[in-house]
Coordinates of N, CA, C and O in Angstrom, one line a residue:
M1 N 48.0 101.9 95.4 CA 49.4 102.1 95.4 C 49.8 103.0 96.6 O 49.3 104.1 96.8
T2 N 50.7 102.5 97.4 CA 51.1 103.3 98.6 C 52.4 104.1 98.3 O 53.2 103.7 97.5
R3 N 52.5 105.2 98.9 CA 53.6 106.1 98.7 C 54.7 105.8 99.8 O 54.3 105.7 100.9
P4 N 56.0 105.6 99.4 CA 57.0 105.3 100.4 C 57.1 106.5 101.4 O 57.0 107.7 101.0
N5 N 57.4 106.2 102.6 CA 57.6 107.3 103.6 C 59.0 107.6 103.7 O 59.8 106.9 104.2
H6 N 59.4 108.8 103.2 CA 60.8 109.3 103.3 C 61.1 110.1 104.5 O 62.2 110.5 104.7
L7 N 60.1 110.4 105.3 CA 60.3 111.2 106.5 C 61.4 110.7 107.5 O 62.2 111.4 107.9
P8 N 61.4 109.4 107.8 CA 62.4 108.9 108.7 C 63.8 109.1 108.2 O 64.8 109.5 108.9
K9 N 64.0 108.9 106.8 CA 65.3 109.1 106.2 C 65.7 110.6 106.3 O 66.8 111.0 106.6
Q10 N 64.8 111.5 106.0 CA 65.0 112.9 106.1 C 65.4 113.4 107.5 O 66.3 114.2 107.7
L11 N 64.7 112.8 108.5 CA 65.0 113.2 109.9 C 66.3 112.7 110.3 O 67.1 113.4 111.0
L12 N 66.7 111.5 109.8 CA 68.0 110.9 110.1 C 69.1 111.8 109.5 O 70.1 112.2 110.2
L13 N 69.0 112.2 108.3 CA 70.0 113.0 107.6 C 70.1 114.4 108.3 O 71.2 114.9 108.5
T14 N 69.0 115.0 108.7 CA 68.9 116.2 109.4 C 69.6 116.1 110.7 O 70.4 117.0 111.1
G15 N 69.3 115.1 111.4 CA 69.9 114.8 112.7 C 71.4 114.6 112.6 O 72.2 115.2 113.4
L16 N 71.9 113.9 111.6 CA 73.3 113.7 111.4 C 74.0 115.0 111.1 O 75.1 115.2 111.6
L17 N 73.4 115.8 110.2 CA 74.0 117.0 109.9 C 74.1 118.0 111.1 O 75.2 118.6 111.3
L18 N 73.1 118.0 111.9 CA 73.1 118.9 113.1 C 74.1 118.4 114.1 O 74.7 119.1 114.8
A19 N 74.3 117.1 114.2 CA 75.2 116.5 115.1 C 76.7 116.6 114.6 O 77.6 116.3 115.4
G20 N 76.9 117.1 113.4 CA 78.2 117.3 112.9 C 78.8 116.0 112.3 O 80.0 116.0 112.0
I21 N 78.0 115.0 112.2 CA 78.6 113.7 111.6 C 78.7 113.9 110.1 O 79.7 113.4 109.5
I22 N 77.8 114.5 109.5 CA 77.9 114.8 108.1 C 78.2 116.3 108.0 O 77.4 117.1 108.4
L23 N 79.4 116.7 107.5 CA 79.7 118.1 107.4 C 79.5 118.6 106.0 O 79.7 117.9 105.1
P24 N 79.0 119.8 105.9 CA 78.8 120.4 104.6 C 80.1 120.4 103.9 O 81.2 120.7 104.5
N25 N 80.1 120.3 102.6 CA 81.3 120.4 101.8 C 81.9 121.8 101.9 O 81.2 122.8 101.7
P26 N 83.2 121.9 102.2 CA 83.8 123.3 102.4 C 83.6 124.1 101.1 O 83.5 125.3 101.2
T27 N 83.6 123.5 99.9 CA 83.4 124.2 98.7 C 82.1 124.9 98.7 O 82.0 126.1 98.3
V28 N 81.0 124.3 99.1 CA 79.7 124.9 99.2 C 79.7 126.1 100.1 O 79.2 127.2 99.8
L29 N 80.3 125.9 101.3 CA 80.4 127.0 102.3 C 81.2 128.2 101.8 O 81.0 129.3 102.1
A30 N 82.2 127.8 101.0 CA 83.2 128.8 100.6 C 82.7 129.8 99.5 O 83.4 130.7 99.2
E31 N 81.6 129.5 98.9 CA 81.2 130.3 97.7 C 80.6 131.7 98.1 O 80.4 132.5 97.3
M32 N 80.4 131.9 99.4 CA 79.8 133.2 99.8 C 80.7 134.4 99.8 O 80.3 135.4 99.2
T33 N 81.8 134.4 100.4 CA 82.7 135.5 100.5 C 84.2 135.1 100.3 O 84.5 133.9 100.4
P34 N 85.1 136.0 100.0 CA 86.5 135.6 99.8 C 87.0 135.0 101.1 O 87.8 134.0 101.1
Q35 N 86.7 135.6 102.3 CA 87.2 135.1 103.6 C 86.6 133.6 103.8 O 87.3 132.8 104.3
A36 N 85.4 133.4 103.5 CA 84.8 132.1 103.7 C 85.4 131.1 102.7 O 85.6 129.9 103.1
T37 N 85.8 131.5 101.5 CA 86.5 130.6 100.6 C 87.9 130.2 101.2 O 88.2 129.0 101.2
V38 N 88.6 131.1 101.7 CA 89.9 130.8 102.3 C 89.8 130.0 103.6 O 90.5 129.0 103.8
E39 N 88.8 130.4 104.5 CA 88.6 129.6 105.7 C 88.1 128.2 105.4 O 88.5 127.2 106.1
G40 N 87.2 128.0 104.4 CA 86.8 126.7 104.0 C 87.9 125.9 103.5 O 88.0 124.7 103.8
F41 N 88.8 126.5 102.7 CA 89.9 125.7 102.2 C 90.9 125.3 103.3 O 91.2 124.1 103.4
Y42 N 91.2 126.2 104.2 CA 92.2 125.9 105.3 C 91.5 124.9 106.3 O 92.3 124.1 106.9
Q43 N 90.3 125.0 106.5 CA 89.6 124.0 107.3 C 89.8 122.6 106.7 O 90.2 121.6 107.4
W44 N 89.6 122.5 105.4 CA 89.8 121.2 104.7 C 91.3 120.8 104.8 O 91.6 119.7 105.1
Y45 N 92.2 121.8 104.5 CA 93.6 121.5 104.4 C 94.1 121.0 105.8 O 94.9 120.0 105.8
V46 N 93.8 121.6 106.9 CA 94.3 121.2 108.2 C 93.9 119.7 108.4 O 94.7 118.9 109.0
S47 N 92.7 119.3 108.0 CA 92.3 118.0 108.2 C 92.9 117.0 107.2 O 92.8 115.8 107.5
N48 N 93.3 117.4 106.1 CA 93.8 116.5 105.0 C 95.2 116.7 104.6 O 95.6 116.1 103.6
Q49 N 96.0 117.4 105.4 CA 97.4 117.7 104.9 C 98.3 116.5 104.8 O 99.2 116.5 104.0
D50 N 98.0 115.4 105.5 CA 98.8 114.2 105.4 C 98.6 113.5 104.1 O 99.4 112.7 103.6
R51 N 97.5 113.8 103.4 CA 97.2 113.1 102.1 C 96.9 114.2 101.0 O 96.1 114.0 100.1
L52 N 97.5 115.3 101.2 CA 97.2 116.5 100.4 C 97.3 116.2 98.9 O 96.4 116.6 98.1
R53 N 98.4 115.6 98.5 CA 98.6 115.4 97.1 C 97.6 114.4 96.5 O 97.2 114.6 95.3
Q54 N 97.1 113.5 97.3 CA 96.1 112.6 96.8 C 94.7 113.1 96.8 O 93.8 112.7 96.1
K55 N 94.4 114.1 97.7 CA 93.1 114.6 97.9 C 92.8 116.0 97.3 O 91.7 116.5 97.4
I56 N 93.8 116.7 96.8 CA 93.6 118.1 96.3 C 92.5 118.2 95.3 O 91.9 119.2 95.2
F57 N 92.2 117.2 94.6 CA 91.2 117.2 93.6 C 89.8 117.6 94.2 O 88.9 118.1 93.6
Q58 N 89.7 117.3 95.5 CA 88.4 117.6 96.2 C 88.2 119.1 96.3 O 87.1 119.6 96.5
Q59 N 89.2 119.9 96.2 CA 89.1 121.4 96.3 C 89.4 122.1 94.9 O 89.6 123.3 94.9
K60 N 89.3 121.3 93.9 CA 89.6 121.9 92.5 C 88.8 123.2 92.2 O 89.4 124.1 91.7
G61 N 87.6 123.2 92.6 CA 86.7 124.4 92.3 C 87.1 125.6 93.0 O 86.7 126.7 92.6
L62 N 87.9 125.5 94.1 CA 88.4 126.7 94.9 C 89.6 127.4 94.2 O 89.9 128.5 94.6
F63 N 90.2 126.7 93.3 CA 91.4 127.3 92.7 C 91.1 127.8 91.3 O 90.4 127.1 90.5
E64 N 91.8 128.9 90.9 CA 91.8 129.3 89.6 C 92.4 128.2 88.7 O 93.4 127.6 89.2
P65 N 91.9 127.9 87.5 CA 92.4 126.8 86.7 C 93.9 126.7 86.5 O 94.5 125.7 86.6
V66 N 94.6 127.9 86.2 CA 96.0 127.9 86.0 C 96.8 127.4 87.2 O 97.7 126.6 87.2
L67 N 96.4 127.9 88.4 CA 97.0 127.6 89.7 C 96.8 126.1 89.9 O 97.8 125.4 90.3
Y68 N 95.6 125.6 89.8 CA 95.3 124.2 90.0 C 96.1 123.3 89.1 O 96.7 122.3 89.6
Q69 N 96.2 123.6 87.8 CA 97.0 122.8 86.9 C 98.5 122.8 87.2 O 99.2 121.7 87.2
Q70 N 99.0 123.9 87.6 CA 100.4 124.0 88.0 C 100.7 123.2 89.3 O 101.7 122.5 89.4
L71 N 99.7 123.2 90.2 CA 99.8 122.4 91.5 C 99.9 120.9 91.1 O 100.7 120.2 91.6
I72 N 98.9 120.5 90.3 CA 98.8 119.1 90.0 C 100.1 118.6 89.3 O 100.6 117.5 89.6
Q73 N 100.6 119.4 88.4 CA 101.8 119.0 87.6 C 103.0 118.9 88.6 O 103.8 118.0 88.5
A74 N 103.1 119.9 89.5 CA 104.2 119.9 90.5 C 104.1 118.7 91.5 O 105.1 118.1 91.9
F75 N 102.9 118.4 91.9 CA 102.7 117.3 92.9 C 103.1 116.0 92.3 O 103.4 115.1 93.0
Q76 N 103.1 115.9 91.0 CA 103.5 114.6 90.4 C 105.0 114.4 90.3 O 105.5 113.3 90.1
K77 N 105.8 115.4 90.6 CA 107.2 115.3 90.5 C 107.8 114.9 91.9 O 107.3 115.4 92.9
Q78 N 108.8 114.0 91.8 CA 109.5 113.5 93.0 C 111.0 113.7 92.9 O 111.5 113.7 91.8
P79 N 111.7 113.8 94.1 CA 113.1 114.0 94.0 C 113.9 112.9 93.2 O 114.8 113.2 92.6
Q80 N 113.4 111.6 93.3 CA 114.1 110.6 92.6 C 113.9 110.7 91.1 O 114.6 110.0 90.4
D81 N 113.1 111.5 90.6 CA 112.9 111.7 89.2 C 114.1 112.5 88.6 O 114.2 112.6 87.4
G82 N 114.9 113.1 89.4 CA 116.0 113.9 89.0 C 115.7 115.3 88.4 O 116.4 115.8 87.6
Q83 N 114.5 115.8 88.8 CA 114.1 117.1 88.3 C 113.7 117.9 89.5 O 113.6 117.4 90.6
R84 N 113.4 119.2 89.2 CA 112.9 120.1 90.3 C 111.6 119.5 90.8 O 110.8 119.0 90.1
W85 N 111.3 119.7 92.1 CA 110.1 119.2 92.7 C 109.7 120.1 93.9 O 110.5 120.9 94.4
L86 N 108.5 120.0 94.3 CA 107.9 120.9 95.4 C 108.3 120.2 96.7 O 107.7 119.2 97.1
D87 N 109.3 120.8 97.4 CA 109.8 120.2 98.6 C 109.4 120.9 99.9 O 110.0 120.8 100.9
F88 N 108.2 121.6 99.8 CA 107.6 122.2 101.0 C 106.1 122.2 100.8 O 105.6 121.9 99.7
D89 N 105.4 122.5 101.9 CA 104.0 122.5 101.8 C 103.6 123.8 101.3 O 103.8 124.9 101.8
P90 N 102.9 123.8 100.1 CA 102.6 125.1 99.4 C 101.6 126.0 100.1 O 101.4 127.1 99.8
F91 N 100.8 125.4 101.1 CA 99.8 126.1 101.7 C 100.2 126.6 103.1 O 99.4 127.3 103.8
S92 N 101.4 126.3 103.6 CA 101.9 126.8 104.8 C 103.3 127.4 104.7 O 103.8 128.0 105.6
D93 N 103.9 127.2 103.5 CA 105.3 127.6 103.3 C 106.2 127.1 104.3 O 107.1 127.7 104.8
T94 N 106.0 125.8 104.7 CA 106.8 125.2 105.7 C 107.1 123.7 105.3 O 106.5 123.2 104.3
Q95 N 107.8 123.0 106.1 CA 108.0 121.6 106.0 C 107.5 120.8 107.2 O 108.0 119.7 107.5
V96 N 106.7 121.5 108.0 CA 106.2 120.9 109.2 C 104.7 120.9 109.2 O 104.0 121.4 108.3
R97 N 104.1 120.3 110.3 CA 102.6 120.2 110.4 C 102.0 121.5 110.6 O 102.5 122.4 111.4
T98 N 100.8 121.7 110.0 CA 100.0 122.9 110.3 C 98.9 122.5 111.2 O 98.2 121.5 111.0
Y99 N 98.7 123.3 112.3 CA 97.7 123.0 113.3 C 96.4 123.8 113.2 O 95.3 123.4 113.5
S100 N 96.6 125.1 112.7 CA 95.4 125.9 112.6 C 95.8 127.1 111.7 O 96.9 127.2 111.2
Y101 N 94.8 128.0 111.6 CA 95.0 129.2 110.8 C 94.1 130.3 111.3 O 93.2 130.0 112.1
R102 N 94.4 131.5 111.0 CA 93.6 132.7 111.4 C 93.6 133.8 110.4 O 94.7 134.2 110.0
A103 N 92.5 134.2 109.9 CA 92.4 135.3 109.0 C 92.7 136.6 109.8 O 92.1 136.8 110.8
R104 N 93.6 137.4 109.3 CA 94.0 138.7 110.0 C 93.3 139.9 109.4 O 92.9 140.8 110.1
S105 N 93.2 139.9 108.1 CA 92.6 141.0 107.4 C 92.1 140.6 106.0 O 92.6 139.7 105.4
V106 N 91.1 141.4 105.6 CA 90.5 141.2 104.3 C 90.6 142.5 103.5 O 90.1 143.5 104.0
K107 N 91.1 142.5 102.3 CA 91.1 143.7 101.5 C 90.4 143.3 100.2 O 90.7 142.4 99.5
L108 N 89.3 144.0 100.0 CA 88.4 143.7 98.8 C 88.4 144.9 97.9 O 88.1 146.0 98.3
K109 N 88.6 144.6 96.6 CA 88.5 145.7 95.6 C 87.8 145.1 94.4 O 88.4 144.3 93.6
E110 N 86.5 145.4 94.2 CA 85.7 144.9 93.1 C 85.7 143.4 93.1 O 85.2 142.8 94.0
D111 N 86.4 142.8 92.0 CA 86.4 141.3 91.9 C 87.6 140.7 92.4 O 87.9 139.5 92.0
K112 N 88.4 141.4 93.1 CA 89.7 140.9 93.7 C 89.7 141.0 95.2 O 89.2 142.0 95.7
A113 N 90.4 140.1 95.8 CA 90.5 140.1 97.3 C 91.9 139.6 97.7 O 92.5 138.8 97.0
I114 N 92.4 140.2 98.8 CA 93.6 139.7 99.5 C 93.3 139.4 100.9 O 92.8 140.3 101.6
I115 N 93.5 138.1 101.3 CA 93.2 137.7 102.7 C 94.6 137.5 103.3 O 95.3 136.6 102.9
D116 N 94.9 138.3 104.4 CA 96.1 138.0 105.1 C 95.8 137.0 106.2 O 94.8 137.2 107.0
I117 N 96.5 135.9 106.2 CA 96.3 134.9 107.2 C 97.6 134.5 108.0 O 98.7 134.8 107.5
D118 N 97.4 134.0 109.1 CA 98.5 133.3 109.8 C 98.2 131.8 109.8 O 97.1 131.4 110.3
V119 N 99.1 131.0 109.4 CA 99.0 129.6 109.5 C 99.9 129.2 110.6 O 101.1 129.6 110.7
Y120 N 99.4 128.4 111.6 CA 100.2 128.0 112.8 C 100.7 126.7 112.5 O 100.0 125.7 112.5
A121 N 102.1 126.6 112.3 CA 102.7 125.4 111.9 C 104.0 125.2 112.8 O 104.5 126.1 113.4
G122 N 104.3 123.9 113.0 CA 105.5 123.6 113.8 C 105.6 122.1 114.1 O 104.8 121.3 113.7
L123 N 106.6 121.8 114.9 CA 106.8 120.4 115.3 C 105.8 120.0 116.4 O 105.5 118.8 116.6
R124 N 105.4 121.0 117.2 CA 104.4 120.8 118.3 C 103.3 121.8 118.3 O 103.6 123.0 117.8
Q125 N 102.2 121.5 118.8 CA 101.1 122.5 119.0 C 101.5 123.5 120.0 O 102.2 123.2 120.9
P126 N 101.0 124.7 119.8 CA 100.1 125.2 118.8 C 100.8 125.7 117.5 O 100.1 126.1 116.6
G127 N 102.1 125.6 117.5 CA 102.8 126.0 116.3 C 103.1 127.5 116.3 O 102.6 128.2 117.2
S128 N 103.9 128.0 115.4 CA 104.2 129.4 115.3 C 103.5 130.0 114.1 O 103.4 129.3 113.1
P129 N 103.2 131.3 114.1 CA 102.5 131.9 113.0 C 103.4 132.0 111.8 O 104.5 132.5 111.9
V130 N 102.9 131.7 110.7 CA 103.5 131.9 109.4 C 102.6 132.8 108.5 O 101.5 132.3 108.2
P131 N 103.0 134.0 108.3 CA 102.1 134.9 107.5 C 102.1 134.6 106.0 O 103.1 134.4 105.4
I132 N 100.9 134.5 105.5 CA 100.7 134.3 104.1 C 99.6 135.2 103.6 O 98.6 135.4 104.3
Q133 N 99.7 135.7 102.3 CA 98.6 136.4 101.7 C 98.0 135.4 100.7 O 98.7 134.8 99.9
V134 N 96.7 135.3 100.7 CA 95.9 134.5 99.8 C 95.2 135.5 98.8 O 94.4 136.3 99.3
L135 N 95.5 135.3 97.5 CA 94.9 136.2 96.5 C 93.7 135.5 95.9 O 93.8 134.3 95.6
L136 N 92.6 136.2 95.7 CA 91.4 135.6 95.1 C 90.9 136.5 94.0 O 91.1 137.7 94.1
Q137 N 90.1 135.9 93.1 CA 89.4 136.7 92.1 C 88.0 136.1 92.0 O 87.9 134.8 92.0
K138 N 87.0 136.9 91.8 CA 85.7 136.5 91.6 C 85.4 136.2 90.1 O 85.6 137.1 89.3
R139 N 85.0 135.0 89.8 CA 84.6 134.6 88.4 C 83.3 133.9 88.5 O 83.2 132.9 89.2
N140 N 82.4 134.3 87.6 CA 81.1 133.7 87.6 C 80.4 133.6 89.0 O 79.9 132.5 89.4
D141 N 80.5 134.7 89.7 CA 79.9 134.8 91.0 C 80.5 133.8 92.0 O 79.8 133.4 93.0
K142 N 81.7 133.4 91.8 CA 82.4 132.5 92.7 C 83.8 133.0 93.0 O 84.5 133.3 92.0
W143 N 84.2 133.0 94.2 CA 85.6 133.4 94.5 C 86.5 132.2 94.4 O 86.2 131.1 94.8
Q144 N 87.7 132.4 93.7 CA 88.7 131.4 93.5 C 90.0 131.9 93.9 O 90.4 133.1 93.7
I145 N 90.8 131.0 94.5 CA 92.2 131.3 94.9 C 93.1 131.4 93.7 O 93.1 130.4 92.9
T146 N 93.8 132.5 93.5 CA 94.7 132.6 92.3 C 96.1 132.5 92.7 O 96.9 132.2 91.8
N147 N 96.5 132.7 93.9 CA 97.9 132.6 94.3 C 98.0 132.7 95.8 O 97.1 133.2 96.5
F148 N 99.2 132.3 96.3 CA 99.6 132.4 97.7 C 100.9 133.2 97.7 O 101.9 132.8 97.0
V149 N 101.0 134.3 98.5 CA 102.2 135.1 98.5 C 102.8 134.8 99.9 O 102.1 135.1 100.9
Y150 N 104.0 134.4 99.9 CA 104.7 134.1 101.2 C 105.4 135.3 101.7 O 106.1 136.0 101.0
R151 N 105.2 135.6 102.9 CA 105.8 136.8 103.5 C 107.2 136.6 103.9 O 108.0 137.6 104.0
Q152 N 107.6 135.4 104.1 CA 109.0 135.1 104.6 C 109.9 134.6 103.4 O 111.0 134.2 103.5
N153 N 109.3 134.7 102.2 CA 110.0 134.2 101.0 C 109.7 135.2 99.9 O 108.6 135.7 99.8
P154 N 110.7 135.5 99.0 CA 110.4 136.6 98.0 C 109.5 136.1 96.9 O 109.2 136.9 96.0
N155 N 109.2 134.8 96.8 CA 108.4 134.3 95.7 C 107.0 134.0 96.1 O 106.7 133.8 97.3
S156 N 106.1 133.9 95.1 CA 104.7 133.5 95.3 C 104.7 132.0 94.9 O 105.6 131.5 94.2
L157 N 103.6 131.3 95.3 CA 103.5 129.9 94.9 C 103.4 129.8 93.4 O 104.1 128.9 92.9
L158 N 102.7 130.6 92.7 CA 102.6 130.5 91.3 C 104.0 130.6 90.6 O 104.3 129.9 89.7
Q159 N 104.8 131.5 91.1 CA 106.2 131.7 90.5 C 107.0 130.4 90.8 O 107.7 130.0 89.9
I160 N 106.9 129.9 92.0 CA 107.7 128.7 92.3 C 107.2 127.5 91.4 O 108.0 126.7 90.9
L161 N 105.9 127.3 91.3 CA 105.3 126.2 90.5 C 105.7 126.4 89.0 O 106.1 125.4 88.4
R162 N 105.7 127.5 88.5 CA 106.2 127.7 87.1 C 107.6 127.3 86.9 O 108.0 126.8 85.9
E163 N 108.5 127.7 87.9 CA 109.9 127.3 87.8 C 110.0 125.8 87.9 O 110.8 125.2 87.1
I164 N 109.3 125.2 88.8 CA 109.4 123.7 89.0 C 108.9 123.0 87.7 O 109.4 122.0 87.3
N165 N 107.8 123.5 87.1 CA 107.2 122.8 86.0 C 107.8 123.2 84.6 O 107.4 122.6 83.6
Q166 N 108.7 124.1 84.6 CA 109.4 124.5 83.4 C 110.3 123.3 83.0 O 110.9 122.6 83.8
P167 N 110.2 123.0 81.7 CA 111.0 121.9 81.2 C 112.5 122.0 81.5 O 113.1 123.1 81.5
S168 N 113.1 121.0 81.9 CA 114.6 121.0 82.3 C 115.4 121.1 81.0 O 115.1 120.6 80.0
P169 N 116.5 121.9 81.1 CA 117.4 122.1 79.9 C 118.1 120.8 79.5 O 118.3 119.9 80.2

């Protein structure tokens, strides 16, 4: 009985990974630190923002469950439904394209973190900076995003989602 040779397949996968053709899942990369969690998410987000509502499930593990459920519920609502709906991009606090992001500072206290970022959004590149605070909490040795606090808006994402998802009178 001969043993199959898996070496060529392993070499091919290693080569593709090194060449950047197969990218590691951002979720895997993001489990190390709060900043890596945020940067992994925004790397995914910039590449997928055109289909955000259809693909957000790919990042489910990065969100605290309450925030994720509120997002999913709000994403299902549309203006033609005659109810409140999410009429802006919740990860840039804008209604325009996001081109990039930059972490400005990291505040860490035990199992909680605040990452101050600038999201660069606009009608043309490179966009203008939009300051956002990303709040995280460590649960089961994994950092999860619990909220986004908008610096140009008095509300946080979770507050807005709860208002949108509240039953209409």
